[in-house]
């Protein structure tokens, strides 16, 4: 079955760190760009970061640049998001999403999301 | 405040058509063909409905169509069905500074 499964969310204090993982199955993981998109409670979608299929190219939203690091392990079919210096504004459900075909900026497969809560 | 502007709500009766607008700028919607639309039901992950302004991924009904005029993109849902009731988000590539921007979302209600 083609699916994405996120893990690693939870409650963290402001200034803390968290690493999210996204396990992929059912498709050739290394052939597609992968992204993280977040959604604050009751709010809209916000793109966070994207990594190319090889892992050699990464892109970040200004809101997380310098604090978050996206990476992937194609041997494990897993996407990661290392989040440091977390702020209350980072509280959201974090979705991992697969790029459509050879496109980088369309997301055709999404996980169910993992909730990150930044609070003291 | 979202980069792309969508109406907060839209509605229509079963069988009718409804159009949702998405207004950007000449730096995003008006500059690139990378406009997409996502459907999100409550508590669920988003689903890609339209990409490259007007293309439908496999499995998306042809009742859903996309278009663009200048800096405004539109999603039209024809022959409204109860299951179309959801939140809809537009998205656009915005160049090498912002990459991807989303609209604030439109809640579509089927009356």
PDB file of C-alpha atoms in Angstrom:
ATOM      1  CA  UNK A   1       0.000   0.000   0.000  1.00  0.00           C
ATOM      2  CA  UNK A   2       1.217   3.462  -0.884  1.00  0.00           C
ATOM      3  CA  UNK A   3       1.429   5.454   2.327  1.00  0.00           C
ATOM      4  CA  UNK A   4       3.318   7.892   4.502  1.00  0.00           C
ATOM      5  CA  UNK A   5       3.423   7.601   8.275  1.00  0.00           C
ATOM      6  CA  UNK A   6       4.714  10.422  10.432  1.00  0.00           C
ATOM      7  CA  UNK A   7       6.020  10.066  13.967  1.00  0.00           C
ATOM      8  CA  UNK A   8       7.976  12.013  16.553  1.00  0.00           C
ATOM      9  CA  UNK A   9       5.519  14.737  17.483  1.00  0.00           C
ATOM     10  CA  UNK A  10       4.759  15.719  21.039  1.00  0.00           C
ATOM     11  CA  UNK A  11       4.966  18.436  23.665  1.00  0.00           C
ATOM     12  CA  UNK A  12       8.192  20.422  23.854  1.00  0.00           C
ATOM     13  CA  UNK A  13       9.189  23.572  25.715  1.00  0.00           C
ATOM     14  CA  UNK A  14      10.047  26.796  23.891  1.00  0.00           C
ATOM     15  CA  UNK A  15      13.666  26.671  22.802  1.00  0.00           C
ATOM     16  CA  UNK A  16      13.635  22.894  22.689  1.00  0.00           C
ATOM     17  CA  UNK A  17      14.229  20.448  19.862  1.00  0.00           C
ATOM     18  CA  UNK A  18      12.307  17.649  18.222  1.00  0.00           C
ATOM     19  CA  UNK A  19      12.932  15.332  15.284  1.00  0.00           C
ATOM     20  CA  UNK A  20      10.059  14.195  13.106  1.00  0.00           C
ATOM     21  CA  UNK A  21      10.206  11.106  10.922  1.00  0.00           C
ATOM     22  CA  UNK A  22       8.112  10.014   7.979  1.00  0.00           C
ATOM     23  CA  UNK A  23       8.219   6.402   6.861  1.00  0.00           C
ATOM     24  CA  UNK A  24       7.286   5.841   3.231  1.00  0.00           C
ATOM     25  CA  UNK A  25       6.077   2.636   1.627  1.00  0.00           C
ATOM     26  CA  UNK A  26       4.587   1.414  -1.627  1.00  0.00           C
ATOM     27  CA  UNK A  27       6.589   3.590  -4.025  1.00  0.00           C
ATOM     28  CA  UNK A  28      10.192   4.200  -5.089  1.00  0.00           C
ATOM     29  CA  UNK A  29      11.031   6.715  -2.396  1.00  0.00           C
ATOM     30  CA  UNK A  30      14.254   8.023  -3.913  1.00  0.00           C
ATOM     31  CA  UNK A  31      12.514   9.018  -7.141  1.00  0.00           C
ATOM     32  CA  UNK A  32      10.445  11.776  -5.585  1.00  0.00           C
ATOM     33  CA  UNK A  33      10.963  15.042  -3.798  1.00  0.00           C
ATOM     34  CA  UNK A  34       9.515  15.087  -0.308  1.00  0.00           C
ATOM     35  CA  UNK A  35       8.175  17.957   1.748  1.00  0.00           C
ATOM     36  CA  UNK A  36       6.862  18.985   5.135  1.00  0.00           C
ATOM     37  CA  UNK A  37       3.712  21.098   5.352  1.00  0.00           C
ATOM     38  CA  UNK A  38       2.227  22.227   8.655  1.00  0.00           C
ATOM     39  CA  UNK A  39      -1.162  23.371   9.844  1.00  0.00           C
ATOM     40  CA  UNK A  40      -1.630  25.277  13.074  1.00  0.00           C
ATOM     41  CA  UNK A  41      -4.793  24.391  15.012  1.00  0.00           C
ATOM     42  CA  UNK A  42      -7.813  25.792  13.181  1.00  0.00           C
ATOM     43  CA  UNK A  43      -5.609  27.498  10.604  1.00  0.00           C
ATOM     44  CA  UNK A  44      -4.543  27.006   7.005  1.00  0.00           C
ATOM     45  CA  UNK A  45      -1.686  25.140   5.392  1.00  0.00           C
ATOM     46  CA  UNK A  46       1.893  26.430   5.499  1.00  0.00           C
ATOM     47  CA  UNK A  47       4.720  24.951   3.470  1.00  0.00           C
ATOM     48  CA  UNK A  48       7.780  24.294   5.627  1.00  0.00           C
ATOM     49  CA  UNK A  49      10.514  22.563   3.627  1.00  0.00           C
ATOM     50  CA  UNK A  50      11.293  20.344   0.620  1.00  0.00           C
ATOM     51  CA  UNK A  51      14.152  18.014  -0.249  1.00  0.00           C
ATOM     52  CA  UNK A  52      14.995  16.603  -3.659  1.00  0.00           C
ATOM     53  CA  UNK A  53      14.900  12.893  -4.379  1.00  0.00           C
ATOM     54  CA  UNK A  54      18.638  12.511  -3.961  1.00  0.00           C
ATOM     55  CA  UNK A  55      18.675  14.654  -0.849  1.00  0.00           C
ATOM     56  CA  UNK A  56      21.182  17.009  -2.401  1.00  0.00           C
ATOM     57  CA  UNK A  57      18.916  20.052  -2.650  1.00  0.00           C
ATOM     58  CA  UNK A  58      16.837  21.526   0.134  1.00  0.00           C
ATOM     59  CA  UNK A  59      14.419  24.422   0.389  1.00  0.00           C
ATOM     60  CA  UNK A  60      13.030  26.190   3.458  1.00  0.00           C
ATOM     61  CA  UNK A  61      10.353  28.700   4.346  1.00  0.00           C
ATOM     62  CA  UNK A  62      11.745  31.894   5.812  1.00  0.00           C
ATOM     63  CA  UNK A  63       9.869  31.173   9.043  1.00  0.00           C
ATOM     64  CA  UNK A  64      11.994  28.091   9.760  1.00  0.00           C
ATOM     65  CA  UNK A  65      15.239  28.794   7.928  1.00  0.00           C
ATOM     66  CA  UNK A  66      18.215  28.341  10.208  1.00  0.00           C
ATOM     67  CA  UNK A  67      16.167  26.434  12.810  1.00  0.00           C
ATOM     68  CA  UNK A  68      14.814  23.412  10.910  1.00  0.00           C
ATOM     69  CA  UNK A  69      16.750  20.881   8.826  1.00  0.00           C
ATOM     70  CA  UNK A  70      15.139  18.514   6.337  1.00  0.00           C
ATOM     71  CA  UNK A  71      16.899  15.308   5.357  1.00  0.00           C
ATOM     72  CA  UNK A  72      16.175  11.851   4.005  1.00  0.00           C
ATOM     73  CA  UNK A  73      17.612   8.368   4.156  1.00  0.00           C
ATOM     74  CA  UNK A  74      16.732   6.651   0.902  1.00  0.00           C
ATOM     75  CA  UNK A  75      18.075   3.323   2.171  1.00  0.00           C
ATOM     76  CA  UNK A  76      15.432   3.458   4.912  1.00  0.00           C
ATOM     77  CA  UNK A  77      12.676   5.145   2.876  1.00  0.00           C
ATOM     78  CA  UNK A  78      12.442   7.771   5.582  1.00  0.00           C
ATOM     79  CA  UNK A  79      12.135  11.550   5.621  1.00  0.00           C
ATOM     80  CA  UNK A  80      13.187  13.635   8.613  1.00  0.00           C
ATOM     81  CA  UNK A  81      12.674  17.115   9.985  1.00  0.00           C
ATOM     82  CA  UNK A  82      15.036  18.242  12.726  1.00  0.00           C
ATOM     83  CA  UNK A  83      13.435  21.162  14.555  1.00  0.00           C
ATOM     84  CA  UNK A  84      15.553  23.325  16.871  1.00  0.00           C
ATOM     85  CA  UNK A  85      14.895  26.554  18.790  1.00  0.00           C
ATOM     86  CA  UNK A  86      11.206  25.821  18.729  1.00  0.00           C
ATOM     87  CA  UNK A  87       8.720  28.640  19.280  1.00  0.00           C
ATOM     88  CA  UNK A  88       5.064  28.706  20.240  1.00  0.00           C
ATOM     89  CA  UNK A  89       4.271  29.652  16.650  1.00  0.00           C
ATOM     90  CA  UNK A  90       5.643  26.295  15.492  1.00  0.00           C
ATOM     91  CA  UNK A  91       2.720  24.522  17.165  1.00  0.00           C
ATOM     92  CA  UNK A  92       0.945  22.639  14.387  1.00  0.00           C
ATOM     93  CA  UNK A  93       0.154  19.320  12.799  1.00  0.00           C
ATOM     94  CA  UNK A  94       3.109  18.470  10.600  1.00  0.00           C
ATOM     95  CA  UNK A  95       2.363  16.534   7.425  1.00  0.00           C
ATOM     96  CA  UNK A  96       4.912  14.895   5.199  1.00  0.00           C
ATOM     97  CA  UNK A  97       4.000  14.921   1.544  1.00  0.00           C
ATOM     98  CA  UNK A  98       5.310  13.329  -1.641  1.00  0.00           C
ATOM     99  CA  UNK A  99       5.977  15.265  -4.810  1.00  0.00           C
ATOM    100  CA  UNK A 100       3.778  14.553  -7.824  1.00  0.00           C
ATOM    101  CA  UNK A 101       5.680  12.783 -10.614  1.00  0.00           C
ATOM    102  CA  UNK A 102       8.737  14.909 -11.426  1.00  0.00           C
ATOM    103  CA  UNK A 103       7.211  18.058  -9.960  1.00  0.00           C
ATOM    104  CA  UNK A 104       8.686  19.517  -6.815  1.00  0.00           C
ATOM    105  CA  UNK A 105       5.883  21.869  -5.805  1.00  0.00           C
ATOM    106  CA  UNK A 106       2.787  19.650  -5.962  1.00  0.00           C
ATOM    107  CA  UNK A 107       2.031  17.145  -3.226  1.00  0.00           C
ATOM    108  CA  UNK A 108      -0.002  14.106  -4.247  1.00  0.00           C
ATOM    109  CA  UNK A 109       0.382  11.841  -1.227  1.00  0.00           C
ATOM    110  CA  UNK A 110       0.112  13.004   2.366  1.00  0.00           C
ATOM    111  CA  UNK A 111       0.544  11.330   5.701  1.00  0.00           C
ATOM    112  CA  UNK A 112      -1.964  11.639   8.522  1.00  0.00           C
ATOM    113  CA  UNK A 113       0.202  14.157  10.331  1.00  0.00           C
ATOM    114  CA  UNK A 114       1.897  14.399  13.718  1.00  0.00           C
ATOM    115  CA  UNK A 115       1.080  17.084  16.257  1.00  0.00           C
ATOM    116  CA  UNK A 116       3.847  19.266  17.635  1.00  0.00           C
ATOM    117  CA  UNK A 117       2.944  21.428  20.618  1.00  0.00           C
ATOM    118  CA  UNK A 118       5.417  24.034  21.822  1.00  0.00           C
ATOM    119  CA  UNK A 119       4.455  25.212  25.277  1.00  0.00           C
ATOM    120  CA  UNK A 120       5.872  25.679  28.750  1.00  0.00           C
TER     121      UNK A 120
ATOM    122  CA  UNK B   1      -1.947  36.620   6.920  1.00  0.00           C
ATOM    123  CA  UNK B   2      -1.740  34.200   3.996  1.00  0.00           C
ATOM    124  CA  UNK B   3       0.167  35.074   0.860  1.00  0.00           C
ATOM    125  CA  UNK B   4      -2.777  34.161  -1.408  1.00  0.00           C
ATOM    126  CA  UNK B   5      -6.266  35.516  -0.777  1.00  0.00           C
ATOM    127  CA  UNK B   6      -9.307  33.251  -0.800  1.00  0.00           C
ATOM    128  CA  UNK B   7     -12.875  33.942   0.323  1.00  0.00           C
ATOM    129  CA  UNK B   8     -13.452  32.329   3.722  1.00  0.00           C
ATOM    130  CA  UNK B   9     -16.615  30.597   2.608  1.00  0.00           C
ATOM    131  CA  UNK B  10     -18.598  29.500  -0.428  1.00  0.00           C
ATOM    132  CA  UNK B  11     -21.778  27.505  -0.820  1.00  0.00           C
ATOM    133  CA  UNK B  12     -24.091  25.920  -3.328  1.00  0.00           C
ATOM    134  CA  UNK B  13     -26.929  23.439  -3.578  1.00  0.00           C
ATOM    135  CA  UNK B  14     -26.489  19.888  -4.860  1.00  0.00           C
ATOM    136  CA  UNK B  15     -26.139  19.856  -8.621  1.00  0.00           C
ATOM    137  CA  UNK B  16     -25.131  23.494  -8.838  1.00  0.00           C
ATOM    138  CA  UNK B  17     -21.713  24.911  -9.688  1.00  0.00           C
ATOM    139  CA  UNK B  18     -19.549  26.996  -7.402  1.00  0.00           C
ATOM    140  CA  UNK B  19     -16.317  28.854  -8.105  1.00  0.00           C
ATOM    141  CA  UNK B  20     -13.646  29.668  -5.532  1.00  0.00           C
ATOM    142  CA  UNK B  21     -11.143  32.409  -6.281  1.00  0.00           C
ATOM    143  CA  UNK B  22      -7.498  32.680  -5.255  1.00  0.00           C
ATOM    144  CA  UNK B  23      -5.823  36.046  -5.695  1.00  0.00           C
ATOM    145  CA  UNK B  24      -2.078  36.416  -5.672  1.00  0.00           C
ATOM    146  CA  UNK B  25       0.387  38.724  -7.346  1.00  0.00           C
ATOM    147  CA  UNK B  26       2.565  38.948 -10.428  1.00  0.00           C
ATOM    148  CA  UNK B  27       5.270  37.227  -8.354  1.00  0.00           C
ATOM    149  CA  UNK B  28       3.346  34.025  -7.736  1.00  0.00           C
ATOM    150  CA  UNK B  29      -0.025  33.142  -9.329  1.00  0.00           C
ATOM    151  CA  UNK B  30       0.524  35.500 -12.243  1.00  0.00           C
ATOM    152  CA  UNK B  31       4.117  34.485 -12.855  1.00  0.00           C
ATOM    153  CA  UNK B  32       4.150  30.720 -12.932  1.00  0.00           C
ATOM    154  CA  UNK B  33       1.987  27.831 -14.081  1.00  0.00           C
ATOM    155  CA  UNK B  34       2.550  26.134 -10.728  1.00  0.00           C
ATOM    156  CA  UNK B  35      -0.905  26.736  -9.274  1.00  0.00           C
ATOM    157  CA  UNK B  36      -2.590  23.900  -7.424  1.00  0.00           C
ATOM    158  CA  UNK B  37      -5.687  23.223  -5.332  1.00  0.00           C
ATOM    159  CA  UNK B  38      -6.146  20.927  -2.357  1.00  0.00           C
ATOM    160  CA  UNK B  39      -9.281  19.563  -0.718  1.00  0.00           C
ATOM    161  CA  UNK B  40      -9.288  18.862   3.006  1.00  0.00           C
ATOM    162  CA  UNK B  41     -12.071  17.186   4.924  1.00  0.00           C
ATOM    163  CA  UNK B  42     -12.210  17.764   8.714  1.00  0.00           C
ATOM    164  CA  UNK B  43      -9.546  15.820  10.529  1.00  0.00           C
ATOM    165  CA  UNK B  44      -8.078  14.466   7.297  1.00  0.00           C
ATOM    166  CA  UNK B  45      -4.969  15.137   5.260  1.00  0.00           C
ATOM    167  CA  UNK B  46      -5.210  17.389   2.206  1.00  0.00           C
ATOM    168  CA  UNK B  47      -5.800  15.866  -1.228  1.00  0.00           C
ATOM    169  CA  UNK B  48      -4.414  17.266  -4.476  1.00  0.00           C
ATOM    170  CA  UNK B  49      -7.298  18.155  -6.801  1.00  0.00           C
ATOM    171  CA  UNK B  50      -5.725  20.399  -9.454  1.00  0.00           C
ATOM    172  CA  UNK B  51      -2.127  21.061 -10.479  1.00  0.00           C
ATOM    173  CA  UNK B  52      -0.436  23.206 -13.105  1.00  0.00           C
ATOM    174  CA  UNK B  53      -3.470  25.531 -13.058  1.00  0.00           C
ATOM    175  CA  UNK B  54      -5.931  23.157 -14.706  1.00  0.00           C
ATOM    176  CA  UNK B  55      -4.700  19.547 -14.723  1.00  0.00           C
ATOM    177  CA  UNK B  56      -6.409  16.851 -12.686  1.00  0.00           C
ATOM    178  CA  UNK B  57      -4.479  14.020 -11.037  1.00  0.00           C
ATOM    179  CA  UNK B  58      -5.680  10.523 -11.766  1.00  0.00           C
ATOM    180  CA  UNK B  59      -8.857   9.734  -9.858  1.00  0.00           C
ATOM    181  CA  UNK B  60     -10.110  13.294  -9.422  1.00  0.00           C
ATOM    182  CA  UNK B  61     -13.584  13.702 -10.962  1.00  0.00           C
ATOM    183  CA  UNK B  62     -13.876  15.973 -13.988  1.00  0.00           C
ATOM    184  CA  UNK B  63     -16.436  17.970 -12.005  1.00  0.00           C
ATOM    185  CA  UNK B  64     -13.391  19.785 -10.643  1.00  0.00           C
ATOM    186  CA  UNK B  65     -11.710  22.271 -12.960  1.00  0.00           C
ATOM    187  CA  UNK B  66      -9.140  25.014 -12.613  1.00  0.00           C
ATOM    188  CA  UNK B  67      -8.356  28.193 -14.480  1.00  0.00           C
ATOM    189  CA  UNK B  68      -6.410  31.418 -14.149  1.00  0.00           C
ATOM    190  CA  UNK B  69      -6.778  34.982 -15.310  1.00  0.00           C
ATOM    191  CA  UNK B  70      -3.920  37.306 -14.525  1.00  0.00           C
ATOM    192  CA  UNK B  71      -3.081  37.078 -10.840  1.00  0.00           C
ATOM    193  CA  UNK B  72      -6.272  35.214  -9.897  1.00  0.00           C
ATOM    194  CA  UNK B  73      -6.756  31.476 -10.085  1.00  0.00           C
ATOM    195  CA  UNK B  74     -10.126  29.786  -9.763  1.00  0.00           C
ATOM    196  CA  UNK B  75     -11.446  26.368  -8.831  1.00  0.00           C
ATOM    197  CA  UNK B  76     -14.866  25.428 -10.158  1.00  0.00           C
ATOM    198  CA  UNK B  77     -16.838  22.517  -8.779  1.00  0.00           C
ATOM    199  CA  UNK B  78     -19.691  21.515 -11.044  1.00  0.00           C
ATOM    200  CA  UNK B  79     -22.591  19.243 -10.173  1.00  0.00           C
ATOM    201  CA  UNK B  80     -22.044  19.758  -6.451  1.00  0.00           C
ATOM    202  CA  UNK B  81     -22.295  16.654  -4.296  1.00  0.00           C
ATOM    203  CA  UNK B  82     -22.541  16.314  -0.534  1.00  0.00           C
ATOM    204  CA  UNK B  83     -19.035  14.852  -0.341  1.00  0.00           C
ATOM    205  CA  UNK B  84     -17.586  18.014  -1.898  1.00  0.00           C
ATOM    206  CA  UNK B  85     -18.204  19.821   1.384  1.00  0.00           C
ATOM    207  CA  UNK B  86     -14.689  20.526   2.650  1.00  0.00           C
ATOM    208  CA  UNK B  87     -12.002  23.165   2.954  1.00  0.00           C
ATOM    209  CA  UNK B  88     -10.192  24.087  -0.252  1.00  0.00           C
ATOM    210  CA  UNK B  89      -6.717  25.617  -0.414  1.00  0.00           C
ATOM    211  CA  UNK B  90      -4.949  27.123  -3.378  1.00  0.00           C
ATOM    212  CA  UNK B  91      -1.186  27.101  -3.665  1.00  0.00           C
ATOM    213  CA  UNK B  92       1.402  28.606  -5.971  1.00  0.00           C
ATOM    214  CA  UNK B  93       5.122  28.512  -6.547  1.00  0.00           C
ATOM    215  CA  UNK B  94       6.443  31.955  -5.641  1.00  0.00           C
ATOM    216  CA  UNK B  95      10.000  31.941  -6.870  1.00  0.00           C
ATOM    217  CA  UNK B  96      13.299  31.216  -5.183  1.00  0.00           C
ATOM    218  CA  UNK B  97      12.643  33.402  -2.147  1.00  0.00           C
ATOM    219  CA  UNK B  98       9.321  32.057  -0.910  1.00  0.00           C
ATOM    220  CA  UNK B  99       9.047  28.840  -2.962  1.00  0.00           C
ATOM    221  CA  UNK B 100       5.501  27.687  -2.029  1.00  0.00           C
ATOM    222  CA  UNK B 101       2.656  29.854  -0.739  1.00  0.00           C
ATOM    223  CA  UNK B 102      -0.866  28.831   0.222  1.00  0.00           C
ATOM    224  CA  UNK B 103      -4.161  30.636   0.438  1.00  0.00           C
ATOM    225  CA  UNK B 104      -6.022  30.904   3.718  1.00  0.00           C
ATOM    226  CA  UNK B 105      -8.593  28.344   2.655  1.00  0.00           C
ATOM    227  CA  UNK B 106     -12.261  28.407   1.668  1.00  0.00           C
ATOM    228  CA  UNK B 107     -14.895  26.393   3.464  1.00  0.00           C
ATOM    229  CA  UNK B 108     -17.289  25.000   0.874  1.00  0.00           C
ATOM    230  CA  UNK B 109     -20.751  24.189   2.173  1.00  0.00           C
ATOM    231  CA  UNK B 110     -23.214  22.083   0.199  1.00  0.00           C
ATOM    232  CA  UNK B 111     -26.638  23.358   1.212  1.00  0.00           C
TER     233      UNK B 111
END
